[in-house]
Every structure is written in C-alpha cells, then in structure tokens.
Amino acid sequence: MPTARVPHVALLTGGGDCPGLNAVIRAVTLALKRGCGARITGIERGFHGLVTRRVRELTEPDVAGILAEGGTILGTHNRCDPFRWEGQDHSAAIMAFVRELGIDALVAIGGDGTMRLAARFGPLGLPVVGVPKTIDNDLHGTDRCFGFDSAVAVVAEALDRLATTARSHGRVMILETMGRDAGWIALEGGLAGGADAILIPELPFSLPAVAELARRREREGGSLLVCVAEGVRIGGEEPAARGQVDDATAQARLGGVGQVLQHRLQPLVNCEVRSTLLGHVQRGGTPTAFDRVLATRYGVHAAELVAAGRYGRMVALQGDRVTSVPLADVVGGSRPVPPDHELLRAARGIGVLLG
Ligand code: F6P
C-alpha cells in the first residue's frame, strides 16, 4: 500500500519583530507535527532567507522553551521585497528553490507588507497561510494582532513611572508611542496609564486646548500626562520623521513628534514640559500572557488551515473567536481607530482630552 507523503511546510517571520513571534513559531510547529507529522523548514530573516537560501529544519526540541522569548528565533527583515530586491526580481529563483526543497506551503507571520508579498507567491505555486503580527494593531480583517497587548503594557508602565515624577515636579510629561498612522497603542496605553490627554493621528487636536489644560493643572498645583502617537500631525504638518528607508514598504520612519510638541507647548505654559520617546522598548521583551495565548491560538489555527488545504487566508480574531479571512481582503487595507469607537467614548467619559 502506498504511504501518504508527509507535508513539508515552510515558516517565516517578516517585517519588524514583536513579542509573540516565537510563540506562533512554536504553536505552528507543534500543531503541524502532532496533527500530520509535517516536516517544518524555518526560513531565516524573512523573505531575505528565500533570496539567500538560508533555511533550517524546525523540530520539537528547536521550539521548546521559546514561548516567552521576545523577538524571533528565525530572525526577520523589513527591507527585503523579493520581487525587487537589489534591482532584481528573485521570484523565479525562489520558486526553483522551493521545488528543490519540496515545500508544499508557506506560513508567513507578519504585518501588511509581509501579507502583500506572501500573497503573490500563491499564484506562482507556493500556497500561503498568513498570521497577523504588528504592535500597531492596524491590520485589516482582524480585531487584534499579537504583540499589541505587550506594547500597550509597556506604554502603561512608562506612564505610571512618568506620572510619579510629573507629580513631584509639577511638570507636563509627554510620552511618544509607536503605531505609525494608527492610534491604537497610544489610545489603549494612554487609558491604561491614566494619561490626561491622548493624541492620535485619527483625531485632529488643538494645541491651545492642551496648553489650557496644562495651565489649569498648574493653577491647581498638579501635573499633566500627555500620551502622543508618533503619527500625529501638529497643525496639519507632515508627521515628524527620522528619515526615509528604501524598503519593502518604502515608508518614512516616524519619530520625534513628542519633542516637537514639547517645544510648541513650552512657550504657552509656565511649568516645565518634558518629553520621552519610548521607541523600540515597545517591541522588545517577553510577550504578555494575553499575547502568548493569542499567538498560540493563531499558530494552531494556521496549522489547521494548512492541514485542510485552505490556503490564501490569514488567521484572524473576530470578537473572541479565532477564524480566518481571505488574504486578498487584508492586503492594502488598514484599520485606523474609528471616530465612534467605544474606547474614545470611554476616554471622553472620564475627561481625557482627545483633541
Ligand atoms: O510597524 C511597527 C513599528 O514598530 C511602528 O510602530 C514603527 O513606526 C516602526 O515599526 C518602526 O520601524 P523600525 O524598527 O524599522 O524603525
């Protein structure tokens, strides 16, 4: 009797890292091994590993003990678009490599850029299942990306720490968060850390209103905690940026709005205004318990999709249910904070200044 061929599945992590990547790698590997005895090949450094042919087998011992580890054991790359890397389209060479290895399917763990690139391999003969990652939580088609909860926890802790020193000195303390064009990290982190003002790209804000609130706090002998998302535009200007990087997404690297705000606010108030840029601290370190569980659920569901041959889909959380959506619906979309979102109502309800 002919024996069934063991499926061979490749796994990569693309784009910026975030807490929970290793938890997904572990869950996909364990679920596929236990479910159908699959062979798993890890691609090193995202799509760059497919260009440079850097791969390694993943076994159960390889993924033991990595659940709580930050970063990604496979490494990642946020600049490599294999369809135009270093002036060349590498897709034909990659497909030849995939056939040489006998790979049947790819599980791509990443954000919008990774999903967009991965989806292009399906029609070339490498079917794909996606797993949504980004601390920004702005991927279309899912209510949550793993990594977001961990970033929010870091923002909340930073605000807790800034609050005590702000109170001691009667200062305005500004905390700048990541998030690109979406305000989710600043909004949830700001709420969790008790910010008095939360400024997000989705809502225009008034500098005089922030200054007025700061002066009121001054008169009352208090302090002010401002949480600002990096994508905020001050007075309609472009968001503050550290430069443009020629990468798969060709996006400006944002950062610096907190300092701009500090300089604009200082002349309008008597107390001292200081700013802190939290930066990559939000992306590093161990995932929260919520992210470990979500990453595990996503990894297992991705393995189930592969085992069932349901390709061209991304796993997703809708409400409290893990499901999947067509990759084509995810690519190119975004998920900004809707103006009528309940979190905004909650913030306004307790007097947080939002605009
Ligand atoms: O998309 C995740 C993110 O952390 C954004 O919040 C941030 O703007 C960007 O990546 C930073 O990218 P890099 O690590 O390339 O500076």
Short mmCIF file of C-alpha atoms and ligand atoms in Angstrom, two decimals:
data_model
loop_
_atom_site.label_atom_id
_atom_site.label_comp_id
_atom_site.label_asym_id
_atom_site.label_seq_id
_atom_site.Cartn_x
_atom_site.Cartn_y
_atom_site.Cartn_z
CA MET A 1 0.00 0.00 0.00
CA PRO A 2 1.48 3.45 -0.90
CA THR A 3 2.29 5.56 2.18
CA ALA A 4 0.92 9.13 2.29
CA ARG A 5 3.59 11.79 1.68
CA VAL A 6 4.45 13.85 4.77
CA PRO A 7 3.63 17.52 4.08
CA HIS A 8 6.57 19.93 4.07
CA VAL A 9 5.73 23.40 5.38
CA ALA A 10 7.95 26.49 5.39
CA LEU A 11 7.66 29.16 8.06
CA LEU A 12 8.95 32.74 8.04
CA THR A 13 8.67 35.89 10.13
CA GLY A 14 8.74 39.15 8.15
CA GLY A 15 8.77 42.89 8.86
CA GLY A 16 9.52 44.40 12.26
CA ASP A 17 9.67 41.97 15.16
CA CYS A 18 7.27 41.97 18.08
CA PRO A 19 6.59 39.94 21.22
CA GLY A 20 4.82 36.66 20.45
CA LEU A 21 6.55 35.68 17.19
CA ASN A 22 8.27 32.76 18.87
CA ALA A 23 5.01 31.68 20.46
CA VAL A 24 3.49 31.41 16.95
CA ILE A 25 6.53 29.55 15.59
CA ARG A 26 6.23 27.09 18.48
CA ALA A 27 2.47 26.61 18.05
CA VAL A 28 2.59 26.11 14.25
CA THR A 29 5.46 23.62 14.59
CA LEU A 30 3.93 21.60 17.44
CA ALA A 31 0.42 21.56 15.91
CA LEU A 32 1.63 20.51 12.45
CA LYS A 33 3.96 17.84 13.84
CA ARG A 34 1.26 16.40 16.08
CA GLY A 35 -1.56 16.83 13.54
CA CYS A 36 0.01 15.38 10.40
CA GLY A 37 3.67 14.69 11.17
CA ALA A 38 4.67 17.55 8.86
CA ARG A 39 8.24 18.46 8.16
CA ILE A 40 8.86 22.15 9.01
CA THR A 41 11.52 24.34 7.45
CA GLY A 42 12.23 27.73 9.01
CA ILE A 43 13.27 30.48 6.59
CA GLU A 44 15.84 32.79 8.19
CA ARG A 45 15.36 36.58 8.12
CA GLY A 46 12.03 36.68 6.32
CA PHE A 47 11.92 36.83 2.52
CA HIS A 48 15.64 37.61 2.54
CA GLY A 49 16.24 33.98 3.56
CA LEU A 50 14.39 32.80 0.45
CA VAL A 51 16.64 35.01 -1.69
CA THR A 52 19.86 33.88 0.05
CA ARG A 53 18.67 30.27 0.59
CA ARG A 54 19.12 30.42 4.35
CA VAL A 55 16.84 27.81 5.87
CA ARG A 56 16.89 25.31 8.71
CA GLU A 57 14.70 22.49 9.89
CA LEU A 58 12.47 23.12 12.91
CA THR A 59 11.91 20.18 15.23
CA GLU A 60 10.03 19.94 18.51
CA PRO A 61 13.24 20.42 20.57
CA ASP A 62 14.02 23.56 18.49
CA VAL A 63 10.81 25.22 19.68
CA ALA A 64 10.98 24.06 23.30
CA GLY A 65 11.27 26.90 25.80
CA ILE A 66 10.67 29.76 23.35
CA LEU A 67 7.06 30.60 24.27
CA ALA A 68 8.02 33.56 26.46
CA GLU A 69 11.04 34.69 24.46
CA GLY A 70 10.82 38.06 22.66
CA GLY A 71 11.99 38.60 19.08
CA THR A 72 12.10 35.71 16.62
CA ILE A 73 14.40 32.70 16.60
CA LEU A 74 14.27 32.80 12.78
CA GLY A 75 15.33 36.43 12.52
CA THR A 76 13.46 38.92 10.34
CA HIS A 77 13.99 41.55 7.67
CA ASN A 78 11.87 44.60 6.99
CA ARG A 79 13.59 45.77 3.82
CA CYS A 80 13.55 42.77 1.50
CA ASP A 81 10.94 42.73 -1.25
CA PRO A 82 11.98 39.56 -3.18
CA PHE A 83 10.22 40.85 -6.30
CA ARG A 84 12.59 43.84 -6.49
CA TRP A 85 15.49 43.18 -4.11
CA GLU A 86 18.73 44.90 -5.11
CA GLY A 87 17.28 45.77 -8.53
CA GLN A 88 16.19 42.20 -9.36
CA ASP A 89 13.08 40.03 -9.29
CA HIS A 90 14.11 36.86 -7.38
CA SER A 91 10.72 35.13 -7.51
CA ALA A 92 11.64 32.57 -10.23
CA ALA A 93 14.84 31.57 -8.35
CA ILE A 94 12.86 31.34 -5.12
CA MET A 95 10.25 29.06 -6.71
CA ALA A 96 13.05 26.84 -8.06
CA PHE A 97 14.49 26.65 -4.51
CA VAL A 98 11.04 25.84 -3.09
CA ARG A 99 10.63 22.99 -5.60
CA GLU A 100 14.16 21.68 -4.81
CA LEU A 101 13.26 21.54 -1.11
CA GLY A 102 9.85 20.00 -1.86
CA ILE A 103 7.97 22.66 0.10
CA ASP A 104 4.19 22.38 -0.17
CA ALA A 105 3.06 25.53 1.64
CA LEU A 106 4.29 28.66 3.44
CA VAL A 107 3.11 30.06 6.77
CA ALA A 108 4.01 33.77 6.74
CA ILE A 109 3.92 35.60 10.07
CA GLY A 110 3.95 39.35 9.61
CA GLY A 111 2.16 42.62 9.01
CA ASP A 112 0.66 44.25 5.96
CA GLY A 113 3.91 44.25 3.92
CA THR A 114 4.56 40.55 4.64
CA MET A 115 0.96 39.60 3.77
CA ARG A 116 1.17 41.55 0.49
CA LEU A 117 4.42 39.84 -0.54
CA ALA A 118 3.35 36.38 0.65
CA ALA A 119 0.05 36.58 -1.26
CA ARG A 120 1.99 36.99 -4.53
CA PHE A 121 3.60 33.55 -4.12
CA GLY A 122 0.23 31.72 -4.20
CA PRO A 123 -0.33 32.15 -7.95
CA LEU A 124 3.33 31.14 -8.54
CA GLY A 125 2.70 27.76 -6.92
CA LEU A 126 3.52 28.31 -3.25
CA PRO A 127 0.22 28.41 -1.32
CA VAL A 128 0.24 30.64 1.75
CA VAL A 129 -1.42 30.97 5.15
CA GLY A 130 -0.84 34.29 6.98
CA VAL A 131 -0.63 35.08 10.69
CA PRO A 132 -1.18 38.77 11.63
CA LYS A 133 1.57 40.46 13.62
CA THR A 134 2.06 44.09 14.49
CA ILE A 135 2.25 46.08 17.68
CA ASP A 136 0.34 48.79 15.75
CA ASN A 137 -2.83 46.59 15.71
CA ASP A 138 -3.89 48.15 12.42
CA LEU A 139 -4.10 45.11 10.15
CA HIS A 140 -7.34 44.93 8.22
CA GLY A 141 -9.53 41.85 8.82
CA THR A 142 -8.62 41.12 12.44
CA ASP A 143 -9.64 42.78 15.70
CA ARG A 144 -6.25 42.00 17.27
CA CYS A 145 -2.70 41.36 16.18
CA PHE A 146 -0.48 39.59 18.67
CA GLY A 147 2.24 41.89 20.04
CA PHE A 148 -0.17 44.79 20.55
CA ASP A 149 -1.11 43.86 24.11
CA SER A 150 2.59 43.61 25.06
CA ALA A 151 3.29 47.07 23.60
CA VAL A 152 0.32 48.54 25.47
CA ALA A 153 1.63 47.06 28.73
CA VAL A 154 5.00 48.79 28.16
CA VAL A 155 3.28 52.14 27.47
CA ALA A 156 1.14 51.78 30.60
CA GLU A 157 4.19 51.06 32.75
CA ALA A 158 6.08 54.00 31.26
CA LEU A 159 3.15 56.33 32.00
CA ASP A 160 2.94 55.00 35.58
CA ARG A 161 6.60 55.90 36.03
CA LEU A 162 6.28 59.30 34.35
CA ALA A 163 3.23 60.14 36.48
CA THR A 164 5.14 59.99 39.77
CA THR A 165 7.98 62.21 38.58
CA ALA A 166 5.49 64.57 36.85
CA ARG A 167 3.61 64.98 40.14
CA SER A 168 6.79 65.53 42.15
CA HIS A 169 7.92 68.38 39.88
CA GLY A 170 4.56 69.77 38.74
CA ARG A 171 5.56 69.19 35.12
CA VAL A 172 3.94 68.36 31.82
CA MET A 173 5.27 64.97 30.75
CA ILE A 174 4.80 63.85 27.17
CA LEU A 175 5.19 60.20 26.17
CA GLU A 176 5.53 59.38 22.47
CA THR A 177 4.39 55.91 21.39
CA MET A 178 4.80 53.95 18.16
CA GLY A 179 1.87 52.94 15.96
CA ARG A 180 2.57 54.55 12.57
CA ASP A 181 -0.69 56.01 11.18
CA ALA A 182 -2.87 54.28 13.77
CA GLY A 183 -3.52 55.49 17.30
CA TRP A 184 -4.34 52.15 18.95
CA ILE A 185 -1.16 51.89 21.07
CA ALA A 186 -1.43 55.49 22.33
CA LEU A 187 -5.16 55.12 22.99
CA GLU A 188 -5.11 51.83 24.91
CA GLY A 189 -1.73 52.53 26.51
CA GLY A 190 -2.83 56.04 27.45
CA LEU A 191 -6.04 54.78 29.02
CA ALA A 192 -4.21 52.02 30.91
CA GLY A 193 -1.59 54.50 32.17
CA GLY A 194 -4.04 57.24 33.18
CA ALA A 195 -2.96 59.88 30.62
CA ASP A 196 -4.78 63.23 30.89
CA ALA A 197 -4.52 63.86 27.15
CA ILE A 198 -4.25 61.25 24.38
CA LEU A 199 -3.37 62.49 20.91
CA ILE A 200 -3.85 60.09 17.98
CA PRO A 201 -3.49 60.55 14.21
CA GLU A 202 -7.17 59.82 13.59
CA LEU A 203 -8.35 62.90 15.55
CA PRO A 204 -7.20 66.48 14.87
CA PHE A 205 -6.09 68.13 18.09
CA SER A 206 -5.88 71.68 19.36
CA LEU A 207 -2.57 72.85 20.85
CA PRO A 208 -4.30 75.73 22.68
CA ALA A 209 -6.65 73.19 24.33
CA VAL A 210 -3.69 71.12 25.61
CA ALA A 211 -1.98 74.32 26.83
CA GLU A 212 -5.18 75.45 28.59
CA LEU A 213 -5.45 72.08 30.36
CA ALA A 214 -1.77 72.31 31.41
CA ARG A 215 -2.28 75.84 32.80
CA ARG A 216 -5.38 74.69 34.71
CA ARG A 217 -3.35 71.87 36.27
CA GLU A 218 -0.61 74.39 37.10
CA ARG A 219 -3.11 76.62 38.92
CA GLU A 220 -4.39 73.60 40.86
CA GLY A 221 -0.83 72.61 41.76
CA GLY A 222 -0.96 69.46 39.66
CA SER A 223 0.83 67.96 36.68
CA LEU A 224 -0.15 66.73 33.20
CA LEU A 225 0.47 63.45 31.43
CA VAL A 226 0.20 63.51 27.62
CA CYS A 227 0.37 60.34 25.50
CA VAL A 228 1.01 61.11 21.82
CA ALA A 229 1.13 58.66 18.91
CA GLU A 230 4.09 59.03 16.56
CA GLY A 231 1.82 59.57 13.53
CA VAL A 232 0.14 62.71 14.91
CA ARG A 233 0.29 65.81 12.69
CA ILE A 234 0.81 69.06 14.52
CA GLY A 235 -1.02 71.95 12.84
CA GLY A 236 -1.59 69.89 9.68
CA GLU A 237 2.18 69.37 9.15
CA GLU A 238 3.59 66.02 7.99
CA PRO A 239 4.27 63.62 10.92
CA ALA A 240 7.76 64.03 12.43
CA ALA A 241 10.14 61.52 10.82
CA ARG A 242 13.69 60.27 11.29
CA GLY A 243 14.14 59.65 7.58
CA GLN A 244 13.00 57.54 4.68
CA VAL A 245 14.17 53.94 4.32
CA ASP A 246 14.07 52.25 0.95
CA ASP A 247 12.39 49.03 1.99
CA ALA A 248 9.52 46.71 1.09
CA THR A 249 7.05 49.32 2.29
CA ALA A 250 9.04 52.47 1.35
CA GLN A 251 7.63 54.23 4.39
CA ALA A 252 9.15 57.10 6.33
CA ARG A 253 10.49 56.04 9.72
CA LEU A 254 8.37 58.09 12.11
CA GLY A 255 9.55 59.56 15.39
CA GLY A 256 10.05 62.88 17.15
CA VAL A 257 6.54 64.31 17.46
CA GLY A 258 6.82 64.30 21.26
CA GLN A 259 9.80 66.64 21.11
CA VAL A 260 8.09 68.92 18.58
CA LEU A 261 5.06 69.07 20.87
CA GLN A 262 7.30 69.86 23.84
CA HIS A 263 8.83 72.85 22.01
CA ARG A 264 5.44 74.14 20.79
CA LEU A 265 3.82 73.76 24.22
CA GLN A 266 6.61 75.19 26.38
CA PRO A 267 6.06 78.89 25.46
CA LEU A 268 2.35 78.54 26.28
CA VAL A 269 2.76 77.33 29.89
CA ASN A 270 4.78 78.31 32.97
CA CYS A 271 5.78 74.85 34.21
CA GLU A 272 8.46 72.74 32.56
CA VAL A 273 7.48 70.48 29.66
CA ARG A 274 9.49 67.29 29.04
CA SER A 275 9.15 64.52 26.51
CA THR A 276 10.11 60.84 26.39
CA LEU A 277 10.35 58.78 23.23
CA LEU A 278 9.61 55.18 24.13
CA GLY A 279 10.74 53.71 20.78
CA HIS A 280 11.69 50.08 20.34
CA VAL A 281 11.26 49.28 24.03
CA GLN A 282 7.63 48.73 22.95
CA ARG A 283 8.67 45.98 20.55
CA GLY A 284 11.16 44.08 22.67
CA GLY A 285 10.97 41.67 25.54
CA THR A 286 8.66 38.96 26.66
CA PRO A 287 5.02 38.80 25.44
CA THR A 288 2.18 39.31 27.90
CA ALA A 289 0.08 36.29 28.90
CA PHE A 290 -2.67 37.56 26.54
CA ASP A 291 -0.26 37.67 23.59
CA ARG A 292 1.16 34.22 24.39
CA VAL A 293 -2.33 32.76 24.34
CA LEU A 294 -3.40 34.67 21.20
CA ALA A 295 -0.19 33.72 19.38
CA THR A 296 -0.74 30.07 20.33
CA ARG A 297 -4.38 30.13 19.12
CA TYR A 298 -3.28 31.78 15.86
CA GLY A 299 -0.48 29.25 15.33
CA VAL A 300 -2.76 26.28 15.89
CA HIS A 301 -5.43 27.71 13.57
CA ALA A 302 -2.82 28.37 10.87
CA ALA A 303 -1.71 24.72 11.17
CA GLU A 304 -5.35 23.59 10.85
CA LEU A 305 -5.76 25.68 7.67
CA VAL A 306 -2.61 24.12 6.19
CA ALA A 307 -3.74 20.59 7.11
CA ALA A 308 -7.13 21.27 5.49
CA GLY A 309 -5.52 22.79 2.37
CA ARG A 310 -7.35 26.09 2.97
CA TYR A 311 -4.75 28.44 1.53
CA GLY A 312 -4.76 32.14 0.62
CA ARG A 313 -6.13 33.00 4.05
CA MET A 314 -4.95 34.88 7.14
CA VAL A 315 -5.96 33.79 10.62
CA ALA A 316 -7.87 36.48 12.48
CA LEU A 317 -9.62 37.31 15.74
CA GLN A 318 -13.19 38.48 15.35
CA GLY A 319 -14.75 39.28 18.70
CA ASP A 320 -13.44 36.45 20.84
CA ARG A 321 -13.37 33.88 18.02
CA VAL A 322 -10.31 32.80 16.04
CA THR A 323 -11.25 32.46 12.38
CA SER A 324 -9.68 33.32 9.02
CA VAL A 325 -10.19 35.84 6.22
CA PRO A 326 -9.05 35.84 2.57
CA LEU A 327 -5.54 37.29 2.25
CA ALA A 328 -6.80 39.37 -0.69
CA ASP A 329 -9.16 41.24 1.68
CA VAL A 330 -6.30 42.09 4.06
CA VAL A 331 -3.70 43.38 1.62
CA GLY A 332 -3.55 47.13 1.17
CA GLY A 333 -6.24 47.77 3.78
CA SER A 334 -5.71 49.46 7.11
CA ARG A 335 -7.60 49.70 10.38
CA PRO A 336 -7.48 53.16 11.93
CA VAL A 337 -9.31 53.94 15.18
CA PRO A 338 -12.93 54.65 14.08
CA PRO A 339 -14.17 58.08 15.27
CA ASP A 340 -17.11 56.48 17.09
CA HIS A 341 -15.05 53.75 18.79
CA GLU A 342 -16.15 52.82 22.28
CA LEU A 343 -12.62 53.39 23.67
CA LEU A 344 -12.84 57.04 22.60
CA ARG A 345 -16.20 57.34 24.36
CA ALA A 346 -14.70 55.77 27.48
CA ALA A 347 -11.76 58.21 27.39
CA ARG A 348 -14.05 61.24 26.93
CA GLY A 349 -16.36 59.87 29.62
CA ILE A 350 -13.61 60.22 32.24
CA GLY A 351 -12.49 63.63 30.97
CA VAL A 352 -9.43 62.65 28.91
CA LEU A 353 -8.58 65.35 26.35
CA LEU A 354 -8.55 63.79 22.89
CA GLY A 355 -8.44 66.69 20.51
O1 F6P B 1 5.00 48.74 12.49
C1 F6P B 1 5.64 48.52 13.71
C2 F6P B 1 6.55 49.68 14.06
O2 F6P B 1 7.12 49.40 15.32
C3 F6P B 1 5.89 51.04 14.02
O3 F6P B 1 5.10 51.30 15.15
C4 F6P B 1 7.10 51.93 13.88
O4 F6P B 1 6.80 53.16 13.29
C5 F6P B 1 8.01 51.12 13.00
O5 F6P B 1 7.62 49.76 13.13
C6 F6P B 1 9.47 51.27 13.35
O6 F6P B 1 10.21 50.56 12.42
P1 F6P B 1 11.80 50.38 12.53
O7 F6P B 1 12.05 49.30 13.54
O8 F6P B 1 12.20 49.99 11.17
O9 F6P B 1 12.34 51.70 12.98
#
